[in-house]
XYZ file of C-alpha atoms in Angstrom:
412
model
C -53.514 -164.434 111.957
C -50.859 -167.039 112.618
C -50.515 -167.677 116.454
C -47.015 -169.099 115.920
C -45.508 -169.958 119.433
C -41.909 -169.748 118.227
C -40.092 -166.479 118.572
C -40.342 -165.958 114.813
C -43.795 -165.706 114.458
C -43.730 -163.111 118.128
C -41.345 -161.223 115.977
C -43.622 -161.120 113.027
C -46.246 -159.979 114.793
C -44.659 -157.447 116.508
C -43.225 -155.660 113.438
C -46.251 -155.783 111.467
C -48.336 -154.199 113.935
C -50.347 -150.605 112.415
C -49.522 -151.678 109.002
C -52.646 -152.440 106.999
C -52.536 -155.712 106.219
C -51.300 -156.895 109.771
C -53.656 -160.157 111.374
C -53.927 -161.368 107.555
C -52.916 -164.351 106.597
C -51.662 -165.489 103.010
C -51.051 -169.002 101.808
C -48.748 -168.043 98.691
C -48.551 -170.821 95.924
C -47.357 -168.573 93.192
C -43.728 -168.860 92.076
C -41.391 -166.985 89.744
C -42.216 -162.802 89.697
C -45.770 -162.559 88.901
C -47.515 -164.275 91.540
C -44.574 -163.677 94.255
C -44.724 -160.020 93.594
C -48.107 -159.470 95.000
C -47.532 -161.590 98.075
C -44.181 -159.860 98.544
C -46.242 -156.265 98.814
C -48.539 -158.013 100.850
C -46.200 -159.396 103.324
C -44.506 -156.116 103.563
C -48.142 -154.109 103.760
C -47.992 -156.199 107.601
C -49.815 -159.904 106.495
C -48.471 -163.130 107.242
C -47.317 -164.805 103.958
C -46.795 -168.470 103.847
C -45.025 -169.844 101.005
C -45.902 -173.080 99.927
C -43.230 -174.624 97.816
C -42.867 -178.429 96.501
C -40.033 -180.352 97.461
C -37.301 -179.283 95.284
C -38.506 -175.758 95.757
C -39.838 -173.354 93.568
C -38.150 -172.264 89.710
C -37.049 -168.977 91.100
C -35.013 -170.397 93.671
C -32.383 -172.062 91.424
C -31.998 -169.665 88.786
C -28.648 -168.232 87.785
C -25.262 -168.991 89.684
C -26.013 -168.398 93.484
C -26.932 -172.062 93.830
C -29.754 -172.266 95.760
C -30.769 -168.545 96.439
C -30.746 -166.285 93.623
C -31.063 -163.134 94.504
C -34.593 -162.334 92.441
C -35.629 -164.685 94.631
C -34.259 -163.031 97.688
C -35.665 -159.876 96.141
C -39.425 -161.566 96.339
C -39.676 -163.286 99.322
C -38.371 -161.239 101.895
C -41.068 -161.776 105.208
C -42.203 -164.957 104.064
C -42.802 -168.124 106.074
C -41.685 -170.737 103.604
C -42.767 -174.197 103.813
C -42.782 -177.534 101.529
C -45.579 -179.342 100.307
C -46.429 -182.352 97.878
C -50.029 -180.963 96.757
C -49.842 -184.388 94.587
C -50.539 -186.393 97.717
C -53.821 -186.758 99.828
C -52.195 -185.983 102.658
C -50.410 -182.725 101.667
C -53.640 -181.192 99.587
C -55.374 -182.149 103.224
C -52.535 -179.806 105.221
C -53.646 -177.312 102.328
C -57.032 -177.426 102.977
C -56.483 -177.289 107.157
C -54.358 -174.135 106.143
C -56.685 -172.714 103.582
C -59.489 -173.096 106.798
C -57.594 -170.422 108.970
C -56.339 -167.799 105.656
C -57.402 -165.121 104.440
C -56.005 -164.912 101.050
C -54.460 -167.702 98.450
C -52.665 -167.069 95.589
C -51.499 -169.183 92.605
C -50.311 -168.519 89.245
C -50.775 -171.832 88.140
C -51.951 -172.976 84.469
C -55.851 -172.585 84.580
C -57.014 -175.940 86.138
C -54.123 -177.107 87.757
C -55.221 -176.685 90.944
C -58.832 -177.948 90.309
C -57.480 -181.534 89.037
C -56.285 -181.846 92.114
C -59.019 -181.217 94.164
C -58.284 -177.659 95.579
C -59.164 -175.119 93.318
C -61.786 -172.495 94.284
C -64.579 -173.759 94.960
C -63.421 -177.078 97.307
C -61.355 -174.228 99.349
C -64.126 -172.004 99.539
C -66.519 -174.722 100.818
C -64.211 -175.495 103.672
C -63.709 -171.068 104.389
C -66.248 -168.976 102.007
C -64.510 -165.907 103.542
C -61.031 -166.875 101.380
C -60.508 -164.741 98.845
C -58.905 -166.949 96.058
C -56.776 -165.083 93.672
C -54.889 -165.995 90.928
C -53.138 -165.266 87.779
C -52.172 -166.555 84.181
C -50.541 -165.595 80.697
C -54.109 -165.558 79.420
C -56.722 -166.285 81.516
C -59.062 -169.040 82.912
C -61.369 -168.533 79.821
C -60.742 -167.752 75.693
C -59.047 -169.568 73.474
C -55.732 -169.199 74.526
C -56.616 -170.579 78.102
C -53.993 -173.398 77.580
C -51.185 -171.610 76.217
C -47.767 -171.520 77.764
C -46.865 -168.212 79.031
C -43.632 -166.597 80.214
C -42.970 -162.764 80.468
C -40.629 -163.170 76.845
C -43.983 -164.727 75.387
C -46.402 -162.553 76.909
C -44.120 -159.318 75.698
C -44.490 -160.716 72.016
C -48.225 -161.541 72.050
C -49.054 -158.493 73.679
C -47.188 -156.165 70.683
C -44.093 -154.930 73.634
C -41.775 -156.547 71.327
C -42.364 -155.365 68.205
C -42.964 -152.251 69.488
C -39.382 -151.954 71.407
C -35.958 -150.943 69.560
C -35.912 -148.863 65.714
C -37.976 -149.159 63.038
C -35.163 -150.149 60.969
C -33.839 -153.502 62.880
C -35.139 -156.517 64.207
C -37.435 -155.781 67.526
C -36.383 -156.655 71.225
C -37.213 -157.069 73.732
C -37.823 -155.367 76.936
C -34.848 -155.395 79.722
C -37.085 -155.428 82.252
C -39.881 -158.406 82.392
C -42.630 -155.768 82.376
C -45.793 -158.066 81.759
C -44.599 -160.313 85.257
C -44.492 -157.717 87.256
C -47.317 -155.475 85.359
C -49.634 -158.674 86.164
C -48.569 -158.997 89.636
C -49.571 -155.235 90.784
C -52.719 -155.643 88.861
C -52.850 -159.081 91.197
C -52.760 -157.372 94.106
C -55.188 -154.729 93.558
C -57.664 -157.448 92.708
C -56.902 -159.039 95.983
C -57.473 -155.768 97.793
C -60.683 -154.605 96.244
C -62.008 -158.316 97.308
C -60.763 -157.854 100.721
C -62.376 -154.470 101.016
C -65.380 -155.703 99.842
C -65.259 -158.773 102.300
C -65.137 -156.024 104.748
C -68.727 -155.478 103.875
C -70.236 -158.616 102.464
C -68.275 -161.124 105.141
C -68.031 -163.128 101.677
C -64.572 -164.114 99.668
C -64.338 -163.495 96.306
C -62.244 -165.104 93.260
C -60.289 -162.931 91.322
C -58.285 -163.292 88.510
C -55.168 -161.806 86.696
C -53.782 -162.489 83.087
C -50.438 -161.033 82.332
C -52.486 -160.202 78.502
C -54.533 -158.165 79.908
C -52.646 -156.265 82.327
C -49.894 -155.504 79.585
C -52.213 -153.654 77.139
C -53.071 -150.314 78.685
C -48.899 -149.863 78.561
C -49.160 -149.795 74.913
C -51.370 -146.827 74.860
C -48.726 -144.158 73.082
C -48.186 -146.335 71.141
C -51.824 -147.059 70.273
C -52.773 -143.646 69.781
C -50.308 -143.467 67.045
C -51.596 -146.517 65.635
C -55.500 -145.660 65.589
C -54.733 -141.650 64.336
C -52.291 -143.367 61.283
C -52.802 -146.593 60.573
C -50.628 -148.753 58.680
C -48.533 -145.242 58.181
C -47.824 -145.755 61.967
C -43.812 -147.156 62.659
C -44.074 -150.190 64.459
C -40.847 -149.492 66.814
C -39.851 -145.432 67.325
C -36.140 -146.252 68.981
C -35.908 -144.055 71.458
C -38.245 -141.473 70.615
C -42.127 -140.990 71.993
C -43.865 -144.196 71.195
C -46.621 -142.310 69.878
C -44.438 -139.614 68.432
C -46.246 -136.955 69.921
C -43.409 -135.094 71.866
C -40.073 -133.458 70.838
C -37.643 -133.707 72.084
C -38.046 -136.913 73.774
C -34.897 -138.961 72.982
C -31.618 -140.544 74.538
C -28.606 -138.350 74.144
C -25.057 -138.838 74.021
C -22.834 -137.468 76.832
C -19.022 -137.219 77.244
C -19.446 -139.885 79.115
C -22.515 -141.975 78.593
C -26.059 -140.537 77.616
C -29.502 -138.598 78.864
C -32.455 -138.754 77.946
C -34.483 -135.168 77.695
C -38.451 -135.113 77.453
C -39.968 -131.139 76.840
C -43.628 -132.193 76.862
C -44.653 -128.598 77.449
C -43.658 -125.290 74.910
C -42.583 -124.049 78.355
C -39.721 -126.820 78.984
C -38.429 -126.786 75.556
C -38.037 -123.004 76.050
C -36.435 -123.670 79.118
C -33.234 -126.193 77.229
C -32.841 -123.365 75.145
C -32.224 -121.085 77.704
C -29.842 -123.872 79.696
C -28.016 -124.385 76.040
C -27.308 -120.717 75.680
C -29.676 -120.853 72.598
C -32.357 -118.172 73.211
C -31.586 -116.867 69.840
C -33.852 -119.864 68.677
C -37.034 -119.347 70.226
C -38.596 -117.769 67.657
C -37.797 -120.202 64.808
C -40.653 -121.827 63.740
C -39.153 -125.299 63.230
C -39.422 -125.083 67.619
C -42.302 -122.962 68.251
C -44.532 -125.437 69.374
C -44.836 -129.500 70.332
C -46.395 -130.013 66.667
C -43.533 -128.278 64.914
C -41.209 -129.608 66.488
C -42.337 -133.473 66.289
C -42.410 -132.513 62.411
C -38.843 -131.637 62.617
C -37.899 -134.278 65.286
C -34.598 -134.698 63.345
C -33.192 -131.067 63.563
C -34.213 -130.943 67.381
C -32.306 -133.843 68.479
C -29.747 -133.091 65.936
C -29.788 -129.545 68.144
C -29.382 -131.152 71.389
C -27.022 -133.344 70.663
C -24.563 -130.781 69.666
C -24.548 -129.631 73.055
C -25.119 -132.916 74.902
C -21.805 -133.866 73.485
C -19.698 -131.161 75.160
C -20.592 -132.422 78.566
C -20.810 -135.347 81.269
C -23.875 -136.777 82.047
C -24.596 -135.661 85.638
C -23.647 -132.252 84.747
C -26.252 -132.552 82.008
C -28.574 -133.354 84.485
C -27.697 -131.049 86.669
C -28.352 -128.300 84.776
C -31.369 -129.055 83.016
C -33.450 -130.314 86.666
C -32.774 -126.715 87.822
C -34.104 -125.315 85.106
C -37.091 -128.233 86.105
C -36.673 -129.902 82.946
C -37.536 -133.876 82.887
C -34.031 -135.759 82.520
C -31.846 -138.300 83.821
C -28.598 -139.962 83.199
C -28.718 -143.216 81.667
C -27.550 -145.186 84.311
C -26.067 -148.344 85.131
C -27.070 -150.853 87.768
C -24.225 -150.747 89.916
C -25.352 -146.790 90.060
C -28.972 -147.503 90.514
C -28.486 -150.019 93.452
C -26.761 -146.944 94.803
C -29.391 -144.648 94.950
C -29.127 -142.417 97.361
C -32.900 -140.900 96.723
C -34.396 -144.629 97.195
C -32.144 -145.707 100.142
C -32.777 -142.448 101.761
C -36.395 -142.996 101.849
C -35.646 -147.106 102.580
C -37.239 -147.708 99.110
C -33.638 -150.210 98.916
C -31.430 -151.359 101.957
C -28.695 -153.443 102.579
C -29.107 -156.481 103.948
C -27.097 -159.236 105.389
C -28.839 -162.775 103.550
C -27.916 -166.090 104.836
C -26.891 -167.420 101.365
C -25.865 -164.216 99.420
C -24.128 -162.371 102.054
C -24.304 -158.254 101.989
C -27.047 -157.725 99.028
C -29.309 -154.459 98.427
C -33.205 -155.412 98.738
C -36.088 -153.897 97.835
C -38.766 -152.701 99.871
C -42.572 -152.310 98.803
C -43.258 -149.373 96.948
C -46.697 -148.809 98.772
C -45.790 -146.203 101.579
C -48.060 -146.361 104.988
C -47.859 -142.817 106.416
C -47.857 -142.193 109.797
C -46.775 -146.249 109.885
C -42.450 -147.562 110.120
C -41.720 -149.236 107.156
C -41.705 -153.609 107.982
C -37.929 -154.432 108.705
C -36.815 -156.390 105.699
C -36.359 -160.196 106.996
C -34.724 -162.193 104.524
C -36.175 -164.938 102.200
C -35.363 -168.402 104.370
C -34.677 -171.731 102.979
C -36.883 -174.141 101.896
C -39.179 -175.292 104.465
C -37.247 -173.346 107.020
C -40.795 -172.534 108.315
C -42.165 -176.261 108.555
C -42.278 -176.926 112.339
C -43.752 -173.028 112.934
C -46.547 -173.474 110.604
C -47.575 -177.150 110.612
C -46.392 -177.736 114.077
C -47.225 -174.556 115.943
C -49.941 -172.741 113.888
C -52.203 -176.129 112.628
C -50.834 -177.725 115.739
C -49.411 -181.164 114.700
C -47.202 -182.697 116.891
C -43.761 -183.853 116.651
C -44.342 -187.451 115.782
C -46.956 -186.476 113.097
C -44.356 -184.035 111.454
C -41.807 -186.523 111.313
C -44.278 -189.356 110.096
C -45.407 -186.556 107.655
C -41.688 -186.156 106.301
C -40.846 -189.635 106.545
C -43.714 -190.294 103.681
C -42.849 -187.779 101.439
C -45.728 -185.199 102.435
C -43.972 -182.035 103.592
């Protein structure tokens, strides 16, 4: 664990203690979501994440209008220890290695061999501490034949069928609002990283684990792979808003008074139930709704049937009445309603937070509850190599002069 003598690190300490992860320590090259979104759970799980940026600071940082804090980046870095470091020089890929000596955990999401040509990939860094675990993660993976193919989440989401598989069968397909195969490949990241640590816990070994946002992305698919391997070419490509495998009605977004709301009766039972809600008993016994298979055959009459209603009403009210009757729906909902939530700031799933460079934002927390354990208090994501002097200084223990020679020559 970092034995930072600067009241930072005491803090740290102190807030992490009884969490899980608390006396690990990460060395966090990743950047953008992917990689950042594991280290962000694990930093909030109680470890000690240091973020190891270049000079001009990592992609994420610069993105979109807030100059030089977006706020995805404030999202992902919360309870990091960021530092800078030119992994180009012999001197900085030496700090690396002094750092990688004392860690527990590094993660990159580098192109595959990046961090080999220059001389501290896996194996050098596991020479100097064979208890690291080395993780990392790609668009396709250290090995196959698209090893050295660019990958971003928009790619990924094509090659991986997300795309074509998003929006009506009847118009061009889109893409997905949220960058699903990023963050997909991050979780799946971080449960690689765990299972090595656990097993560490027995062996006294590290492990290197890998990631590709390919893989991780598939599994998603699988409604809509069922559909494809019980039809075949028959199969629609993109089912709007219905079930991607078409294997539930009604499952569809419907318009409100005010907006829309989507209804899902995946069970005879619930279906039943929106009748009963509607006022429309009298149609429990037509055989166009008797069961899931009848009504996916006449998927056209059932929303048609909902809709009716659905358009007499507001949203919430929808809602409203349909979760009392414990039917699955929600309102379709805007962002400046879901950064509201009062279900996920109740439980401190999202809290406000006063940044240093955005001012009064709502950040997430991690999803992974600790029972019996107080959540981490959210510390915000610091400027670039705000965390310089703690680490290099305090934790490898260079001293003053060698930090500012070390600046003066471009290394940190």
């Amino acid at each position: 664990m970092l034995q930072a003598t600067a009241s930072a690190g005491t803090e740290d300490r102190k807030n992490s203690q009884g969490l899980p992860l608390s006396g690990i320590t990460v060395i966090d090259l990743s950047h953008v979501y992917n990689g950042p979104y594991a280290t962000f759970l694990m930093a909030m799980a109680g470890a000690e994440v240091i973020k190891v940026e270049p000079h001009h600071g990592e992609h994420l940082r610069s993105r979109g209008d807030m100059g030089g804090a977006a706020l995805p980046f404030a999202m992902l870095n919360s309870n990091k220890k960021p530092v800078t470091l030119n992994l180009k020089s012999e001197k900085g890929r030496t700090l690396l290695k002094e750092m990688a000596a004392r860690a527990d955990i590094l993660v990159e999401n580098f192109a595959p061999g990046v961090m080999d040509r220059l001389g501290v990939g896996a194996a050098e860094l596991q020479a100097i501490n064979p208890r690291l675990i080395y993780g990392s993660s790609s668009g396709y993976g250290k090995t196959g034949p698209y090893r050295d193919y660019p990958a971003m989440d928009l790619v990924m989401q094509a090659m991986c069928g997300v795309i074509n598989s998003t929006g009506y069968p009847d118009q061009p397909p889109v893409k997905s609002g949220a960058a699903m195969c990023d963050f997909s490949a991050g979780i799946h990241l971080y449960a690689a990283i765990m299972t090595a640590l656990y097993e560490r816990e027995r062996t006294g070994k590290g492990r290197v684990v890998e990631v590709s946002m390919q893989d991780a992305t598939y599994a998603s698919l699988a409604s809509n792979l069922g559909m494809f391997h019980a039809r075949g070419d028959a199969a629609p490509a993109r089912t709007g808003n219905r079930h991607g495998g078409l294997g539930i009605s009604p499952y569809n977004v419907y318009a409100a008074t005010d907006g829309y709301v989507v209804l899902n009766a995946p069970g005879d039972h619930h279906f039943r139930a929106i009748l009963k809600v509607m006022g429309r008993e009298d149609l429990k016994d037509d055989p166009r709704f008797l069961s899931r298979s009848s009504r996916v055959m006449h998927f056209a009459d059932v929303d048609e049937l909902l809709e009716s209603w659905t358009r007499t009403m507001p949203k919430a009210e929808i809602a409203r009445l349909m979760l009392a009757a414990a039917v699955p729906c929600a309102p379709v909902r805007e962002l400046s309603e879901v950064i509201l939530d009062e279900n996920m700031h109740a439980r401190g799933s999202l809290q406000w937070i006063d940044h240093p460079e955005l001012g009064r934002v709502v950040l997430p927390h991690s999803p992974l509850v600790f029972e019996g354990t107080s959540r981490r208090p959210i510390e915000p994501s610091l400027p670039l190599g705000a965390s310089n002097d703690t680490v290099f200084g305090a934790w490898l223990g260079h001293s003053e002069e060698e930090l500012a020679a070390l600046k003066d020559e471009g290394v940190i």
